[in-house]
Amino acid sequence: MAFWRELGERVVGGPSILSADFAHLAKDVERTKAGGAEVVHFDVMDNHFVPNLTVGPAVAAALVRATDLPVDAHLQVERPESLVPAFAEAGVASITLQPETALHLHRTLTLIKDSGCEAGVALTPATPPESLRWVAHLLDYVLVMSVEPGFGGQRFIPESVEKVRRVRELYGLPVQADGGITPVTAPRMVRAGAQVLVAGSAVFDGGDPERDMRKLIEAGRSGR
Ligand SMILES: O=C(CO)[C@@H](O)[C@H](O)COP(=O)(O)O
Ligand SMILES: [Co+2]
């Protein structure tokens, strides 16, 4: 599985499961796939690193079985290293770490790669891109968070646009934008260099995930 290495220059969209109906997760994901989604963003929260609690490797494994889209696990948990083997075993394509939680970031990124997954790091709004200097060679992508981690439906932080530009300048890696991404903010992030547009509320809250996924992708691509 090499979703990130095979992305090329394309701009793609992916649903954040956080705003989906957890009782009908596979169905919701398939509706976004019909709207053009190419990756599933799987938000994992532990009520320690963030004040919210979601789902873990067992649900990831069930979703991997139910969809042929690659699943990216966004780990917003303390001690992520202890969960890496279980998510790899669940069959996720990539694992995104919050560097604030990985005490030994180099070691945990290496563990992800050795487990056969692609590896990424999520920068919270206050974390500078420069902090990745000595682990950048281990990364397949960088996620720029345009909200504080923890919840869907928050307001987009506009400084994130410049941050995407900076990450691209420094590392040339694919950038995933996550948080407050809508048809209004997506083109700005794409113009700055983002390629993977993650959206939860903009895709699921309007009652038609297929239509709204398509709208988001089209809006994002118009930013090129
Ligand atoms: O990782 C997170 C939040 O911590 C995100 O993936 C959000 O879940 C995206 O939701 P919207 O901002 O698109 O509603
Ligand atoms: Co996320």
mmCIF file of C-alpha atoms and ligand atoms in Angstrom:
data_model
loop_
_atom_site.group_PDB
_atom_site.id
_atom_site.type_symbol
_atom_site.label_atom_id
_atom_site.label_comp_id
_atom_site.label_asym_id
_atom_site.label_seq_id
_atom_site.Cartn_x
_atom_site.Cartn_y
_atom_site.Cartn_z
ATOM 1 C CA MET A 1 0.000 0.000 0.000
ATOM 2 C CA ALA A 2 1.538 3.272 -1.058
ATOM 3 C CA PHE A 3 -1.186 5.867 -1.222
ATOM 4 C CA TRP A 4 1.140 8.763 -0.437
ATOM 5 C CA ARG A 5 4.026 7.720 -2.652
ATOM 6 C CA GLU A 6 1.624 7.243 -5.559
ATOM 7 C CA LEU A 7 -0.276 10.486 -5.053
ATOM 8 C CA GLY A 8 1.837 12.429 -7.552
ATOM 9 C CA GLU A 9 0.581 15.979 -8.045
ATOM 10 C CA ARG A 10 -3.109 15.142 -7.653
ATOM 11 C CA VAL A 11 -5.542 16.952 -5.342
ATOM 12 C CA VAL A 12 -7.849 14.485 -3.579
ATOM 13 C CA GLY A 13 -10.472 14.493 -0.864
ATOM 14 C CA GLY A 14 -11.166 12.271 2.091
ATOM 15 C CA PRO A 15 -13.915 12.121 4.705
ATOM 16 C CA SER A 16 -13.071 12.476 8.404
ATOM 17 C CA ILE A 17 -15.070 9.754 10.158
ATOM 18 C CA LEU A 18 -15.536 12.015 13.176
ATOM 19 C CA SER A 19 -18.682 13.529 11.673
ATOM 20 C CA ALA A 20 -19.997 10.290 10.146
ATOM 21 C CA ASP A 21 -22.742 8.135 11.629
ATOM 22 C CA PHE A 22 -20.724 5.589 13.642
ATOM 23 C CA ALA A 23 -23.575 3.092 13.430
ATOM 24 C CA HIS A 24 -23.354 3.230 9.620
ATOM 25 C CA LEU A 25 -19.711 4.040 9.103
ATOM 26 C CA ALA A 26 -19.101 1.831 6.073
ATOM 27 C CA LYS A 27 -22.214 3.125 4.348
ATOM 28 C CA ASP A 28 -21.257 6.755 4.994
ATOM 29 C CA VAL A 29 -17.746 6.146 3.670
ATOM 30 C CA GLU A 30 -19.153 4.533 0.517
ATOM 31 C CA ARG A 31 -21.351 7.587 -0.050
ATOM 32 C CA THR A 32 -18.283 9.827 0.016
ATOM 33 C CA LYS A 33 -16.497 7.409 -2.311
ATOM 34 C CA ALA A 34 -19.342 7.867 -4.784
ATOM 35 C CA GLY A 35 -18.587 11.591 -4.511
ATOM 36 C CA GLY A 36 -14.917 11.038 -5.376
ATOM 37 C CA ALA A 37 -13.221 10.397 -2.000
ATOM 38 C CA GLU A 38 -9.923 8.556 -2.368
ATOM 39 C CA VAL A 39 -8.807 8.094 1.243
ATOM 40 C CA VAL A 40 -10.558 7.712 4.605
ATOM 41 C CA HIS A 41 -9.387 9.860 7.514
ATOM 42 C CA PHE A 42 -9.790 7.837 10.725
ATOM 43 C CA ASP A 43 -9.616 10.081 13.805
ATOM 44 C CA VAL A 44 -8.500 8.249 16.951
ATOM 45 C CA MET A 45 -8.918 10.119 20.264
ATOM 46 C CA ASP A 46 -8.205 8.958 23.813
ATOM 47 C CA ASN A 47 -9.632 11.595 26.187
ATOM 48 C CA HIS A 48 -6.071 12.349 27.371
ATOM 49 C CA PHE A 49 -4.227 14.097 24.574
ATOM 50 C CA VAL A 50 -7.562 15.567 23.483
ATOM 51 C CA PRO A 51 -10.813 15.840 25.468
ATOM 52 C CA ASN A 52 -12.727 13.478 23.223
ATOM 53 C CA LEU A 53 -13.006 9.733 22.776
ATOM 54 C CA THR A 54 -13.539 7.902 19.504
ATOM 55 C CA VAL A 55 -12.663 4.472 18.160
ATOM 56 C CA GLY A 56 -9.671 2.162 17.964
ATOM 57 C CA PRO A 57 -8.018 -0.621 15.978
ATOM 58 C CA ALA A 58 -11.008 -3.014 16.039
ATOM 59 C CA VAL A 59 -13.213 -0.478 14.261
ATOM 60 C CA ALA A 60 -10.352 0.391 11.889
ATOM 61 C CA ALA A 61 -10.029 -3.300 10.975
ATOM 62 C CA ALA A 62 -13.775 -3.542 10.322
ATOM 63 C CA LEU A 63 -13.674 -0.455 8.114
ATOM 64 C CA VAL A 64 -10.635 -1.717 6.198
ATOM 65 C CA ARG A 65 -12.592 -4.903 5.456
ATOM 66 C CA ALA A 66 -15.633 -2.894 4.358
ATOM 67 C CA THR A 67 -14.002 -0.427 1.942
ATOM 68 C CA ASP A 68 -11.332 -0.566 -0.724
ATOM 69 C CA LEU A 69 -10.242 3.011 0.020
ATOM 70 C CA PRO A 70 -6.958 3.377 1.917
ATOM 71 C CA VAL A 71 -7.436 4.313 5.565
ATOM 72 C CA ASP A 72 -5.203 6.900 7.252
ATOM 73 C CA ALA A 73 -5.215 6.668 11.066
ATOM 74 C CA HIS A 74 -4.817 10.102 12.683
ATOM 75 C CA LEU A 75 -3.671 9.195 16.206
ATOM 76 C CA GLN A 76 -4.599 11.899 18.699
ATOM 77 C CA VAL A 77 -3.621 9.816 21.700
ATOM 78 C CA GLU A 78 -0.933 9.666 24.339
ATOM 79 C CA ARG A 79 1.682 6.931 23.933
ATOM 80 C CA PRO A 80 0.832 6.292 20.272
ATOM 81 C CA GLU A 81 3.736 3.832 19.971
ATOM 82 C CA SER A 82 1.758 1.213 21.884
ATOM 83 C CA LEU A 83 -1.067 1.372 19.309
ATOM 84 C CA VAL A 84 1.034 1.305 16.128
ATOM 85 C CA PRO A 85 1.233 -2.529 15.872
ATOM 86 C CA ALA A 86 -2.544 -2.904 16.303
ATOM 87 C CA PHE A 87 -3.338 -0.297 13.640
ATOM 88 C CA ALA A 88 -0.812 -1.840 11.266
ATOM 89 C CA GLU A 89 -2.396 -5.238 11.906
ATOM 90 C CA ALA A 90 -5.814 -3.672 11.229
ATOM 91 C CA GLY A 91 -4.567 -2.919 7.719
ATOM 92 C CA VAL A 92 -4.488 0.885 7.682
ATOM 93 C CA ALA A 93 -2.423 2.352 4.860
ATOM 94 C CA SER A 94 -0.815 5.131 6.863
ATOM 95 C CA ILE A 95 -0.470 6.366 10.420
ATOM 96 C CA THR A 96 -0.297 10.051 11.350
ATOM 97 C CA LEU A 97 1.281 10.963 14.684
ATOM 98 C CA GLN A 98 1.007 14.084 16.764
ATOM 99 C CA PRO A 99 4.669 14.854 17.561
ATOM 100 C CA GLU A 100 3.655 16.266 20.979
ATOM 101 C CA THR A 101 2.633 12.738 22.007
ATOM 102 C CA ALA A 102 5.565 10.720 20.703
ATOM 103 C CA LEU A 103 8.320 11.052 23.258
ATOM 104 C CA HIS A 104 10.753 9.386 20.866
ATOM 105 C CA LEU A 105 9.416 10.536 17.530
ATOM 106 C CA HIS A 106 12.214 9.045 15.421
ATOM 107 C CA ARG A 107 11.692 5.632 16.995
ATOM 108 C CA THR A 108 7.913 5.698 16.578
ATOM 109 C CA LEU A 109 8.099 6.811 12.937
ATOM 110 C CA THR A 110 10.595 4.013 12.312
ATOM 111 C CA LEU A 111 8.199 1.567 13.956
ATOM 112 C CA ILE A 112 5.401 2.693 11.619
ATOM 113 C CA LYS A 113 7.584 2.231 8.548
ATOM 114 C CA ASP A 114 8.843 -1.154 9.762
ATOM 115 C CA SER A 115 5.211 -2.199 10.244
ATOM 116 C CA GLY A 116 4.592 -1.667 6.523
ATOM 117 C CA CYS A 117 2.555 1.559 6.788
ATOM 118 C CA GLU A 118 3.339 4.992 5.408
ATOM 119 C CA ALA A 119 4.123 7.585 8.070
ATOM 120 C CA GLY A 120 3.101 11.181 8.645
ATOM 121 C CA VAL A 121 3.197 13.833 11.322
ATOM 122 C CA ALA A 122 0.365 16.227 12.180
ATOM 123 C CA LEU A 123 1.355 19.766 13.103
ATOM 124 C CA THR A 124 -1.041 21.413 15.556
ATOM 125 C CA PRO A 125 -1.519 25.155 14.972
ATOM 126 C CA ALA A 126 1.360 26.170 17.304
ATOM 127 C CA THR A 127 3.880 23.513 16.207
ATOM 128 C CA PRO A 128 6.435 24.968 13.776
ATOM 129 C CA PRO A 129 7.233 23.094 10.536
ATOM 130 C CA GLU A 130 10.935 23.553 11.327
ATOM 131 C CA SER A 131 10.550 21.065 14.217
ATOM 132 C CA LEU A 132 10.448 18.230 11.655
ATOM 133 C CA ARG A 133 13.951 18.939 10.317
ATOM 134 C CA TRP A 134 15.601 15.804 11.731
ATOM 135 C CA VAL A 135 12.807 13.333 11.037
ATOM 136 C CA ALA A 136 11.659 14.607 7.629
ATOM 137 C CA HIS A 137 13.494 11.788 5.820
ATOM 138 C CA LEU A 138 11.221 9.286 7.615
ATOM 139 C CA LEU A 139 8.006 10.990 6.502
ATOM 140 C CA ASP A 140 5.765 10.226 3.534
ATOM 141 C CA TYR A 141 3.590 13.324 4.139
ATOM 142 C CA VAL A 142 2.821 16.095 6.612
ATOM 143 C CA LEU A 143 -0.627 16.912 7.973
ATOM 144 C CA VAL A 144 -1.245 20.592 8.699
ATOM 145 C CA MET A 145 -3.984 20.972 11.284
ATOM 146 C CA SER A 146 -6.029 24.079 10.668
ATOM 147 C CA VAL A 147 -7.897 23.695 13.989
ATOM 148 C CA GLU A 148 -6.785 22.497 17.416
ATOM 149 C CA PRO A 149 -7.174 18.713 17.621
ATOM 150 C CA GLY A 150 -10.168 17.232 19.421
ATOM 151 C CA PHE A 151 -13.371 18.063 17.615
ATOM 152 C CA GLY A 152 -14.999 18.422 14.246
ATOM 153 C CA GLY A 153 -16.841 21.533 13.201
ATOM 154 C CA GLN A 154 -14.346 24.101 14.516
ATOM 155 C CA ARG A 155 -13.440 27.349 12.823
ATOM 156 C CA PHE A 156 -10.570 27.334 10.318
ATOM 157 C CA ILE A 157 -7.362 29.016 11.554
ATOM 158 C CA PRO A 158 -6.226 31.229 8.631
ATOM 159 C CA GLU A 159 -2.494 31.174 9.488
ATOM 160 C CA SER A 160 -2.557 27.528 8.381
ATOM 161 C CA VAL A 161 -2.432 28.637 4.740
ATOM 162 C CA GLU A 162 1.048 30.118 5.178
ATOM 163 C CA LYS A 163 2.062 27.060 7.129
ATOM 164 C CA VAL A 164 1.205 24.748 4.240
ATOM 165 C CA ARG A 165 3.386 26.904 1.987
ATOM 166 C CA ARG A 166 6.257 26.680 4.458
ATOM 167 C CA VAL A 167 6.029 22.889 4.801
ATOM 168 C CA ARG A 168 6.129 22.532 1.020
ATOM 169 C CA GLU A 169 9.131 24.872 0.787
ATOM 170 C CA LEU A 170 11.071 23.068 3.510
ATOM 171 C CA TYR A 171 10.382 19.430 2.700
ATOM 172 C CA GLY A 172 8.558 19.111 -0.633
ATOM 173 C CA LEU A 173 6.410 16.364 0.912
ATOM 174 C CA PRO A 174 2.691 15.959 0.149
ATOM 175 C CA VAL A 175 0.568 17.994 2.548
ATOM 176 C CA GLN A 176 -2.748 16.942 4.009
ATOM 177 C CA ALA A 177 -5.010 19.734 5.302
ATOM 178 C CA ASP A 178 -7.285 18.883 8.223
ATOM 179 C CA GLY A 179 -9.701 21.083 10.170
ATOM 180 C CA GLY A 180 -12.327 23.540 9.009
ATOM 181 C CA ILE A 181 -11.852 22.504 5.369
ATOM 182 C CA THR A 182 -14.863 23.624 3.316
ATOM 183 C CA PRO A 183 -15.451 24.681 -0.313
ATOM 184 C CA VAL A 184 -14.341 28.168 0.829
ATOM 185 C CA THR A 185 -11.104 27.235 2.625
ATOM 186 C CA ALA A 186 -10.087 24.280 0.404
ATOM 187 C CA PRO A 187 -8.957 26.356 -2.617
ATOM 188 C CA ARG A 188 -6.779 28.520 -0.367
ATOM 189 C CA MET A 189 -5.059 25.454 1.079
ATOM 190 C CA VAL A 190 -4.587 23.931 -2.380
ATOM 191 C CA ARG A 191 -3.131 27.173 -3.755
ATOM 192 C CA ALA A 192 -0.588 27.024 -0.929
ATOM 193 C CA GLY A 193 0.327 23.450 -1.882
ATOM 194 C CA ALA A 194 -2.054 21.096 -0.021
ATOM 195 C CA GLN A 195 -3.080 17.971 -1.931
ATOM 196 C CA VAL A 196 -5.217 15.901 0.431
ATOM 197 C CA LEU A 197 -8.312 17.666 1.717
ATOM 198 C CA VAL A 198 -9.817 16.127 4.842
ATOM 199 C CA ALA A 199 -13.293 17.218 5.833
ATOM 200 C CA GLY A 200 -15.787 16.003 8.390
ATOM 201 C CA SER A 201 -18.581 18.479 9.033
ATOM 202 C CA ALA A 202 -18.490 19.952 5.509
ATOM 203 C CA VAL A 203 -19.110 16.485 4.090
ATOM 204 C CA PHE A 204 -21.459 14.849 6.595
ATOM 205 C CA ASP A 205 -23.495 17.595 8.224
ATOM 206 C CA GLY A 206 -25.451 18.592 5.099
ATOM 207 C CA GLY A 207 -27.249 15.248 4.725
ATOM 208 C CA ASP A 208 -25.746 14.370 1.313
ATOM 209 C CA PRO A 209 -22.124 13.168 1.701
ATOM 210 C CA GLU A 210 -21.823 12.228 -1.972
ATOM 211 C CA ARG A 211 -22.812 15.685 -3.188
ATOM 212 C CA ASP A 212 -20.786 17.514 -0.545
ATOM 213 C CA MET A 213 -17.644 15.422 -1.065
ATOM 214 C CA ARG A 214 -17.831 16.184 -4.779
ATOM 215 C CA LYS A 215 -18.331 19.906 -4.098
ATOM 216 C CA LEU A 216 -15.342 20.010 -1.788
ATOM 217 C CA ILE A 217 -13.033 18.253 -4.251
ATOM 218 C CA GLU A 218 -14.154 20.486 -7.124
ATOM 219 C CA ALA A 219 -13.667 23.602 -5.014
ATOM 220 C CA GLY A 220 -10.217 22.418 -3.932
ATOM 221 C CA ARG A 221 -9.123 21.700 -7.486
ATOM 222 C CA SER A 222 -10.239 25.175 -8.556
ATOM 223 C CA GLY A 223 -7.445 26.496 -6.315
ATOM 224 C CA ARG A 224 -4.765 25.164 -8.666
HETATM 225 O O1 LIG B 1 -8.463 15.648 13.486
HETATM 226 C C1 LIG B 1 -9.466 16.331 13.506
HETATM 227 C C2 LIG B 1 -9.914 17.035 14.735
HETATM 228 O O2 LIG B 1 -9.071 16.732 15.779
HETATM 229 C C3 LIG B 1 -10.182 16.503 12.229
HETATM 230 O O3 LIG B 1 -9.991 15.396 11.376
HETATM 231 C C4 LIG B 1 -11.630 16.914 12.300
HETATM 232 O O4 LIG B 1 -12.426 15.834 12.640
HETATM 233 C C5 LIG B 1 -12.098 17.499 10.995
HETATM 234 O O5 LIG B 1 -13.422 17.911 11.135
HETATM 235 P P1 LIG B 1 -13.959 19.230 10.407
HETATM 236 O O6 LIG B 1 -13.153 20.377 10.934
HETATM 237 O O7 LIG B 1 -13.740 18.999 8.942
HETATM 238 O O8 LIG B 1 -15.397 19.276 10.791
HETATM 239 CO CO CO B 2 -8.025 14.406 11.887
#
